[in-house]
C-alpha cells in the first residue's frame, strides 16, 4: 500500500472527495492530503471532516507541500509505532 495519497479535489473522472471516501472505506490506514484551488476551502474543510489528513492550497504548494507531507508521514509513523507497541503489551499498571 502507498504511504500517502496526494490528490487534487478536482479531477476529470472522480473528484477528490469521492477518492477520499473510497480510500477511507478500502484503505483507512493510508493518509490522504488534498490540494485545493482558490475558493475550495469549504470543500477542504469537508474533506477534513471526512477523514483527510490535511490539505494544501495550491497557491502555497511551493512553501507548504513538503512540510505538510513530512508532518503527515511523521504522524502516521508515530501512530503505527504506538499500535505495534500496544499489540505487544502484555500487562499494564497505572496508579493515580
PDB file of N, CA, C and O in Angstrom, residues 55-81:
ATOM      1  N   UNK A  55      -4.743  19.315   4.073  1.00  0.00           N
ATOM      2  CA  UNK A  55      -4.908  19.880   2.739  1.00  0.00           C
ATOM      3  C   UNK A  55      -3.919  21.017   2.568  1.00  0.00           C
ATOM      4  O   UNK A  55      -3.437  21.594   3.536  1.00  0.00           O
ATOM      5  N   UNK A  56      -3.600  21.283   1.300  1.00  0.00           N
ATOM      6  CA  UNK A  56      -2.674  22.360   0.964  1.00  0.00           C
ATOM      7  C   UNK A  56      -3.297  23.186  -0.154  1.00  0.00           C
ATOM      8  O   UNK A  56      -3.608  22.654  -1.216  1.00  0.00           O
ATOM      9  N   UNK A  57      -3.494  24.480   0.083  1.00  0.00           N
ATOM     10  CA  UNK A  57      -3.984  25.330  -1.007  1.00  0.00           C
ATOM     11  C   UNK A  57      -2.944  25.402  -2.119  1.00  0.00           C
ATOM     12  O   UNK A  57      -1.741  25.486  -1.854  1.00  0.00           O
ATOM     13  N   UNK A  58      -3.397  25.359  -3.359  1.00  0.00           N
ATOM     14  CA  UNK A  58      -2.458  25.374  -4.490  1.00  0.00           C
ATOM     15  C   UNK A  58      -1.606  26.632  -4.515  1.00  0.00           C
ATOM     16  O   UNK A  58      -0.457  26.593  -4.937  1.00  0.00           O
ATOM     17  N   UNK A  59      -2.145  27.737  -4.036  1.00  0.00           N
ATOM     18  CA  UNK A  59      -1.367  28.976  -4.043  1.00  0.00           C
ATOM     19  C   UNK A  59      -0.149  28.902  -3.120  1.00  0.00           C
ATOM     20  O   UNK A  59       0.767  29.709  -3.243  1.00  0.00           O
ATOM     21  N   UNK A  60      -0.123  27.936  -2.202  1.00  0.00           N
ATOM     22  CA  UNK A  60       1.020  27.811  -1.294  1.00  0.00           C
ATOM     23  C   UNK A  60       1.725  26.457  -1.406  1.00  0.00           C
ATOM     24  O   UNK A  60       2.415  26.043  -0.482  1.00  0.00           O
ATOM     25  N   UNK A  61       1.543  25.785  -2.534  1.00  0.00           N
ATOM     26  CA  UNK A  61       2.200  24.485  -2.728  1.00  0.00           C
ATOM     27  C   UNK A  61       3.715  24.580  -2.564  1.00  0.00           C
ATOM     28  O   UNK A  61       4.331  23.722  -1.927  1.00  0.00           O
ATOM     29  N   UNK A  62       4.318  25.608  -3.128  1.00  0.00           N
ATOM     30  CA  UNK A  62       5.783  25.731  -3.104  1.00  0.00           C
ATOM     31  C   UNK A  62       6.331  25.790  -1.686  1.00  0.00           C
ATOM     32  O   UNK A  62       7.415  25.261  -1.421  1.00  0.00           O
ATOM     33  N   UNK A  63       5.600  26.382  -0.778  1.00  0.00           N
ATOM     34  CA  UNK A  63       6.109  26.518   0.589  1.00  0.00           C
ATOM     35  C   UNK A  63       5.533  25.498   1.559  1.00  0.00           C
ATOM     36  O   UNK A  63       6.198  25.145   2.533  1.00  0.00           O
ATOM     37  N   UNK A  64       4.318  25.030   1.320  1.00  0.00           N
ATOM     38  CA  UNK A  64       3.641  24.196   2.318  1.00  0.00           C
ATOM     39  C   UNK A  64       3.565  22.709   2.005  1.00  0.00           C
ATOM     40  O   UNK A  64       3.318  21.907   2.908  1.00  0.00           O
ATOM     41  N   UNK A  65       3.747  22.315   0.752  1.00  0.00           N
ATOM     42  CA  UNK A  65       3.537  20.909   0.403  1.00  0.00           C
ATOM     43  C   UNK A  65       4.524  19.987   1.106  1.00  0.00           C
ATOM     44  O   UNK A  65       4.118  19.030   1.780  1.00  0.00           O
ATOM     45  N   UNK A  66       5.797  20.236   0.981  1.00  0.00           N
ATOM     46  CA  UNK A  66       6.794  19.334   1.576  1.00  0.00           C
ATOM     47  C   UNK A  66       6.670  19.279   3.100  1.00  0.00           C
ATOM     48  O   UNK A  66       6.646  18.180   3.671  1.00  0.00           O
ATOM     49  N   UNK A  67       6.547  20.413   3.798  1.00  0.00           N
ATOM     50  CA  UNK A  67       6.371  20.315   5.252  1.00  0.00           C
ATOM     51  C   UNK A  67       5.095  19.560   5.654  1.00  0.00           C
ATOM     52  O   UNK A  67       5.094  18.822   6.641  1.00  0.00           O
ATOM     53  N   UNK A  68       4.028  19.721   4.881  1.00  0.00           N
ATOM     54  CA  UNK A  68       2.782  19.013   5.185  1.00  0.00           C
ATOM     55  C   UNK A  68       2.947  17.516   4.995  1.00  0.00           C
ATOM     56  O   UNK A  68       2.530  16.718   5.848  1.00  0.00           O
ATOM     57  N   UNK A  69       3.576  17.108   3.899  1.00  0.00           N
ATOM     58  CA  UNK A  69       3.811  15.680   3.658  1.00  0.00           C
ATOM     59  C   UNK A  69       4.683  15.109   4.774  1.00  0.00           C
ATOM     60  O   UNK A  69       4.393  14.037   5.319  1.00  0.00           O
ATOM     61  N   UNK A  70       5.734  15.807   5.139  1.00  0.00           N
ATOM     62  CA  UNK A  70       6.615  15.327   6.223  1.00  0.00           C
ATOM     63  C   UNK A  70       5.858  15.192   7.541  1.00  0.00           C
ATOM     64  O   UNK A  70       6.023  14.213   8.260  1.00  0.00           O
ATOM     65  N   UNK A  71       5.043  16.188   7.858  1.00  0.00           N
ATOM     66  CA  UNK A  71       4.289  16.148   9.112  1.00  0.00           C
ATOM     67  C   UNK A  71       3.310  14.971   9.136  1.00  0.00           C
ATOM     68  O   UNK A  71       3.224  14.233  10.118  1.00  0.00           O
ATOM     69  N   UNK A  72       2.594  14.774   8.043  1.00  0.00           N
ATOM     70  CA  UNK A  72       1.616  13.683   7.982  1.00  0.00           C
ATOM     71  C   UNK A  72       2.324  12.333   8.061  1.00  0.00           C
ATOM     72  O   UNK A  72       1.910  11.445   8.816  1.00  0.00           O
ATOM     73  N   UNK A  73       3.420  12.158   7.322  1.00  0.00           N
ATOM     74  CA  UNK A  73       4.151  10.888   7.371  1.00  0.00           C
ATOM     75  C   UNK A  73       4.735  10.644   8.760  1.00  0.00           C
ATOM     76  O   UNK A  73       4.748   9.505   9.241  1.00  0.00           O
ATOM     77  N   UNK A  74       5.206  11.683   9.406  1.00  0.00           N
ATOM     78  CA  UNK A  74       5.744  11.541  10.762  1.00  0.00           C
ATOM     79  C   UNK A  74       4.651  11.105  11.737  1.00  0.00           C
ATOM     80  O   UNK A  74       4.856  10.225  12.572  1.00  0.00           O
ATOM     81  N   UNK A  75       3.489  11.724  11.610  1.00  0.00           N
ATOM     82  CA  UNK A  75       2.357  11.361  12.469  1.00  0.00           C
ATOM     83  C   UNK A  75       1.941   9.918  12.243  1.00  0.00           C
ATOM     84  O   UNK A  75       1.710   9.163  13.193  1.00  0.00           O
ATOM     85  N   UNK A  76       1.864   9.511  10.987  1.00  0.00           N
ATOM     86  CA  UNK A  76       1.479   8.132  10.660  1.00  0.00           C
ATOM     87  C   UNK A  76       2.510   7.155  11.206  1.00  0.00           C
ATOM     88  O   UNK A  76       2.154   6.122  11.779  1.00  0.00           O
ATOM     89  N   UNK A  77       3.774   7.482  11.059  1.00  0.00           N
ATOM     90  CA  UNK A  77       4.832   6.613  11.565  1.00  0.00           C
ATOM     91  C   UNK A  77       4.722   6.451  13.077  1.00  0.00           C
ATOM     92  O   UNK A  77       4.844   5.346  13.608  1.00  0.00           O
ATOM     93  N   UNK A  78       4.485   7.547  13.771  1.00  0.00           N
ATOM     94  CA  UNK A  78       4.330   7.506  15.234  1.00  0.00           C
ATOM     95  C   UNK A  78       3.118   6.675  15.630  1.00  0.00           C
ATOM     96  O   UNK A  78       3.183   5.856  16.551  1.00  0.00           O
ATOM     97  N   UNK A  79       2.004   6.853  14.939  1.00  0.00           N
ATOM     98  CA  UNK A  79       0.796   6.086  15.239  1.00  0.00           C
ATOM     99  C   UNK A  79       1.020   4.595  15.007  1.00  0.00           C
ATOM    100  O   UNK A  79       0.586   3.762  15.807  1.00  0.00           O
ATOM    101  N   UNK A  80       1.704   4.249  13.943  1.00  0.00           N
ATOM    102  CA  UNK A  80       1.972   2.836  13.650  1.00  0.00           C
ATOM    103  C   UNK A  80       2.908   2.235  14.689  1.00  0.00           C
ATOM    104  O   UNK A  80       2.738   1.088  15.094  1.00  0.00           O
ATOM    105  N   UNK A  81       3.876   2.997  15.147  1.00  0.00           N
ATOM    106  CA  UNK A  81       4.783   2.524  16.195  1.00  0.00           C
ATOM    107  C   UNK A  81       4.014   2.265  17.487  1.00  0.00           C
ATOM    108  O   UNK A  81       4.226   1.250  18.154  1.00  0.00           O
TER     109      UNK A  81
END
